[in-house]
Amino acid sequence: MRILVIGRGGREHAIVWALKKSPKVEKIFCSPGNAGIAGLAENVDIGEMEFARLVGFAKEQSIDLVVVGPDDPLAAGIVDEFEAASIPVYGPRKNAAEIEGSKIFMKNLLRKYDIPTAKYETFTDYESAKAYLAQQPVPIVIKADGLAAGKGVTVCFTREEADKALEETMVSKSFGAAGDKVVIEEFLEGQEMSILAFVDGNTVRAMSPAQDHKQVFDNDKGPNTGGMGTYSPLPHIDQAIIEDAIENIVKPTARAMVSEGRPFRGVLFAGLMITKDGPKTIEFNARFGDPETQVVLPRLETDLLDIFLASIDGTLADIDMRWSDEAAVCVVLASGGYPGSYPKGFPIDGLDSVNVPGALVFHAGTALKDGRVVTNGGRVLGVVGRGAGIAEARVNAYAAAAGITFEGKQNRTDIAAKALV
Ligand code: AMP
Ligand code: GLY
């Protein structure tokens, strides 16, 4: 099969890497890809949002399957475009991707179907939002309704922070039109957990869970990022809690989407907080997580292409899904300054001399310049270590990460530490 993967991050590198293992794959293209993906696939210089050009390319190259990585093209209906051109595509249609594209849609869906989530109210008018906010206890969480490149959520610990966040979201429009509407939401306390599931409309097949580290600095300090590191599985979390989340959150949500006439086909990703009252939903994403994918797919023993094809055919229930007992830990190496502004274009050293057994280096923000790999984004690389358990995988990830250098390199030193206490 000839495959086109759309995206340019570490997630897409991991997807391409996993697909490449399938004996059914003849060739993979990636639009636009990055310097690491270029070693496994042919990069095509078309942006994720250039739908007409992407459809044209897929026709011209007789592509058998398109796989969409990022949220923006999904929310804008890229799957519907490929379907209209009769090109098989893996990912949710626009009406199903709305579960990520609009937090208000998601929250109202969960309320209607009585699925556990933080208490909330939604607002389109600043004055009403402000009046409501004044009545609420802190901490409190303010969320722009729409997609805001992983930003758009402010956890506010003081009343001043809350007032400022609301003003910035609704009046100064820090997140653009995403902030025309807001959700003001109860603060949930506990540990976070990501459950990603393959869904074919009716059948939900949960992947092994992962945990992300959102804040830029050790001990969860500093501003939120796209994710500074992940690990899987979660040995310190009770299997009963994981089952509870799958049975009472992920499966009912997929069923709700069918009832709403918006069957979800693709990866449904639940961001959860394990509270003292059980798991509650923080968010739903309509795609693989980044960097969750970098630790989950290396543990998948089943052919990923078979899973994608079965999801499109509606036969996901028949797939024999197997997971490795090995653990995986991903440490993100980021540009100095990220998640704020940062310089790009620094040469990366040590990529070819990683000699830790089982280690994988997924590129996120990299490019080729004059034959050298250079930094080209906030999150530059995701270095994955594998091992018999989290402790061993973690040692391997940090050993591999230490050998890779570039100017301004920063990474957290406590990825997966929570699993070891
Ligand atoms: P999101 O972009 O929705 O994933 O939110 C970013 C991060 O903000 C989450 O990973 C949580 O760490 C935090 N967060 C979001 N909503 C809540 C909530 N209701 N209570 C506590 N933390 C939250
Ligand atoms: N790592 C969180 C996300 O992909 O949204």
PDB file of N, CA and C in Angstrom, residues 323-355:
ATOM      1  N   TRP A 323       0.034  -5.798  23.284  1.00  0.00           N
ATOM      2  CA  TRP A 323       0.968  -4.788  23.806  1.00  0.00           C
ATOM      3  C   TRP A 323       2.176  -5.461  24.406  1.00  0.00           C
ATOM      4  N   SER A 324       3.324  -4.881  24.196  1.00  0.00           N
ATOM      5  CA  SER A 324       4.548  -5.381  24.798  1.00  0.00           C
ATOM      6  C   SER A 324       4.526  -5.107  26.301  1.00  0.00           C
ATOM      7  N   ASP A 325       5.138  -5.999  27.085  1.00  0.00           N
ATOM      8  CA  ASP A 325       5.255  -5.768  28.529  1.00  0.00           C
ATOM      9  C   ASP A 325       6.325  -4.721  28.835  1.00  0.00           C
ATOM     10  N   GLU A 326       7.142  -4.433  27.845  1.00  0.00           N
ATOM     11  CA  GLU A 326       8.209  -3.448  28.045  1.00  0.00           C
ATOM     12  C   GLU A 326       7.627  -2.061  28.323  1.00  0.00           C
ATOM     13  N   ALA A 327       8.371  -1.278  29.077  1.00  0.00           N
ATOM     14  CA  ALA A 327       7.971   0.102  29.326  1.00  0.00           C
ATOM     15  C   ALA A 327       8.709   1.031  28.362  1.00  0.00           C
ATOM     16  N   ALA A 328       8.129   2.208  28.139  1.00  0.00           N
ATOM     17  CA  ALA A 328       8.780   3.219  27.305  1.00  0.00           C
ATOM     18  C   ALA A 328       8.673   4.581  27.989  1.00  0.00           C
ATOM     19  N   VAL A 329       9.757   5.341  27.924  1.00  0.00           N
ATOM     20  CA  VAL A 329       9.794   6.698  28.499  1.00  0.00           C
ATOM     21  C   VAL A 329      10.314   7.626  27.420  1.00  0.00           C
ATOM     22  N   CYS A 330       9.624   8.752  27.214  1.00  0.00           N
ATOM     23  CA  CYS A 330      10.034   9.736  26.195  1.00  0.00           C
ATOM     24  C   CYS A 330      10.424  11.046  26.880  1.00  0.00           C
ATOM     25  N   VAL A 331      11.640  11.488  26.617  1.00  0.00           N
ATOM     26  CA  VAL A 331      12.109  12.782  27.140  1.00  0.00           C
ATOM     27  C   VAL A 331      12.187  13.746  25.959  1.00  0.00           C
ATOM     28  N   VAL A 332      11.471  14.866  26.069  1.00  0.00           N
ATOM     29  CA  VAL A 332      11.482  15.859  24.983  1.00  0.00           C
ATOM     30  C   VAL A 332      12.668  16.810  25.174  1.00  0.00           C
ATOM     31  N   LEU A 333      13.437  16.982  24.121  1.00  0.00           N
ATOM     32  CA  LEU A 333      14.501  17.991  24.118  1.00  0.00           C
ATOM     33  C   LEU A 333      13.945  19.204  23.396  1.00  0.00           C
ATOM     34  N   ALA A 334      13.912  20.341  24.106  1.00  0.00           N
ATOM     35  CA  ALA A 334      13.259  21.532  23.557  1.00  0.00           C
ATOM     36  C   ALA A 334      14.260  22.654  23.345  1.00  0.00           C
ATOM     37  N   SER A 335      13.864  23.627  22.534  1.00  0.00           N
ATOM     38  CA  SER A 335      14.687  24.815  22.288  1.00  0.00           C
ATOM     39  C   SER A 335      14.657  25.722  23.514  1.00  0.00           C
ATOM     40  N   GLY A 336      15.780  26.373  23.807  1.00  0.00           N
ATOM     41  CA  GLY A 336      15.833  27.342  24.898  1.00  0.00           C
ATOM     42  C   GLY A 336      14.811  28.443  24.644  1.00  0.00           C
ATOM     43  N   GLY A 337      13.999  28.740  25.665  1.00  0.00           N
ATOM     44  CA  GLY A 337      12.982  29.782  25.503  1.00  0.00           C
ATOM     45  C   GLY A 337      11.587  29.208  25.360  1.00  0.00           C
ATOM     46  N   TYR A 338      11.463  27.980  24.813  1.00  0.00           N
ATOM     47  CA  TYR A 338      10.165  27.342  24.660  1.00  0.00           C
ATOM     48  C   TYR A 338       9.522  27.176  26.030  1.00  0.00           C
ATOM     49  N   PRO A 339       8.211  27.371  26.229  1.00  0.00           N
ATOM     50  CA  PRO A 339       7.157  27.599  25.244  1.00  0.00           C
ATOM     51  C   PRO A 339       6.998  29.056  24.814  1.00  0.00           C
ATOM     52  N   GLY A 340       7.882  29.938  25.255  1.00  0.00           N
ATOM     53  CA  GLY A 340       7.871  31.303  24.732  1.00  0.00           C
ATOM     54  C   GLY A 340       8.602  31.308  23.393  1.00  0.00           C
ATOM     55  N   SER A 341       9.094  32.449  22.970  1.00  0.00           N
ATOM     56  CA  SER A 341       9.770  32.498  21.670  1.00  0.00           C
ATOM     57  C   SER A 341      11.182  31.942  21.815  1.00  0.00           C
ATOM     58  N   TYR A 342      11.725  31.440  20.737  1.00  0.00           N
ATOM     59  CA  TYR A 342      13.021  30.771  20.765  1.00  0.00           C
ATOM     60  C   TYR A 342      13.660  30.901  19.392  1.00  0.00           C
ATOM     61  N   PRO A 343      15.002  30.913  19.359  1.00  0.00           N
ATOM     62  CA  PRO A 343      15.681  30.924  18.061  1.00  0.00           C
ATOM     63  C   PRO A 343      15.705  29.522  17.447  1.00  0.00           C
ATOM     64  N   LYS A 344      15.832  29.436  16.141  1.00  0.00           N
ATOM     65  CA  LYS A 344      15.870  28.142  15.437  1.00  0.00           C
ATOM     66  C   LYS A 344      17.118  28.068  14.574  1.00  0.00           C
ATOM     67  N   GLY A 345      17.354  26.906  13.989  1.00  0.00           N
ATOM     68  CA  GLY A 345      18.426  26.756  13.013  1.00  0.00           C
ATOM     69  C   GLY A 345      19.744  26.297  13.595  1.00  0.00           C
ATOM     70  N   PHE A 346      19.781  25.877  14.891  1.00  0.00           N
ATOM     71  CA  PHE A 346      21.037  25.391  15.481  1.00  0.00           C
ATOM     72  C   PHE A 346      21.304  23.952  15.052  1.00  0.00           C
ATOM     73  N   PRO A 347      22.553  23.643  14.675  1.00  0.00           N
ATOM     74  CA  PRO A 347      22.894  22.263  14.313  1.00  0.00           C
ATOM     75  C   PRO A 347      22.735  21.322  15.516  1.00  0.00           C
ATOM     76  N   ILE A 348      22.275  20.109  15.253  1.00  0.00           N
ATOM     77  CA  ILE A 348      22.093  19.104  16.306  1.00  0.00           C
ATOM     78  C   ILE A 348      23.207  18.065  16.188  1.00  0.00           C
ATOM     79  N   ASP A 349      23.930  17.850  17.294  1.00  0.00           N
ATOM     80  CA  ASP A 349      25.032  16.884  17.297  1.00  0.00           C
ATOM     81  C   ASP A 349      24.646  15.621  18.055  1.00  0.00           C
ATOM     82  N   GLY A 350      25.247  14.521  17.656  1.00  0.00           N
ATOM     83  CA  GLY A 350      25.108  13.267  18.407  1.00  0.00           C
ATOM     84  C   GLY A 350      23.981  12.365  17.937  1.00  0.00           C
ATOM     85  N   LEU A 351      23.236  12.787  16.915  1.00  0.00           N
ATOM     86  CA  LEU A 351      22.093  11.984  16.466  1.00  0.00           C
ATOM     87  C   LEU A 351      22.524  10.609  15.953  1.00  0.00           C
ATOM     88  N   ASP A 352      23.691  10.553  15.352  1.00  0.00           N
ATOM     89  CA  ASP A 352      24.120   9.283  14.756  1.00  0.00           C
ATOM     90  C   ASP A 352      24.891   8.391  15.714  1.00  0.00           C
ATOM     91  N   SER A 353      25.140   8.896  16.918  1.00  0.00           N
ATOM     92  CA  SER A 353      25.954   8.075  17.821  1.00  0.00           C
ATOM     93  C   SER A 353      25.178   7.589  19.045  1.00  0.00           C
ATOM     94  N   VAL A 354      23.838   7.600  18.960  1.00  0.00           N
ATOM     95  CA  VAL A 354      23.043   7.063  20.075  1.00  0.00           C
ATOM     96  C   VAL A 354      23.220   5.548  20.075  1.00  0.00           C
ATOM     97  N   ASN A 355      23.818   5.008  21.133  1.00  0.00           N
ATOM     98  CA  ASN A 355      24.044   3.551  21.123  1.00  0.00           C
ATOM     99  C   ASN A 355      23.457   2.866  22.346  1.00  0.00           C
TER     100      ASN A 355
END
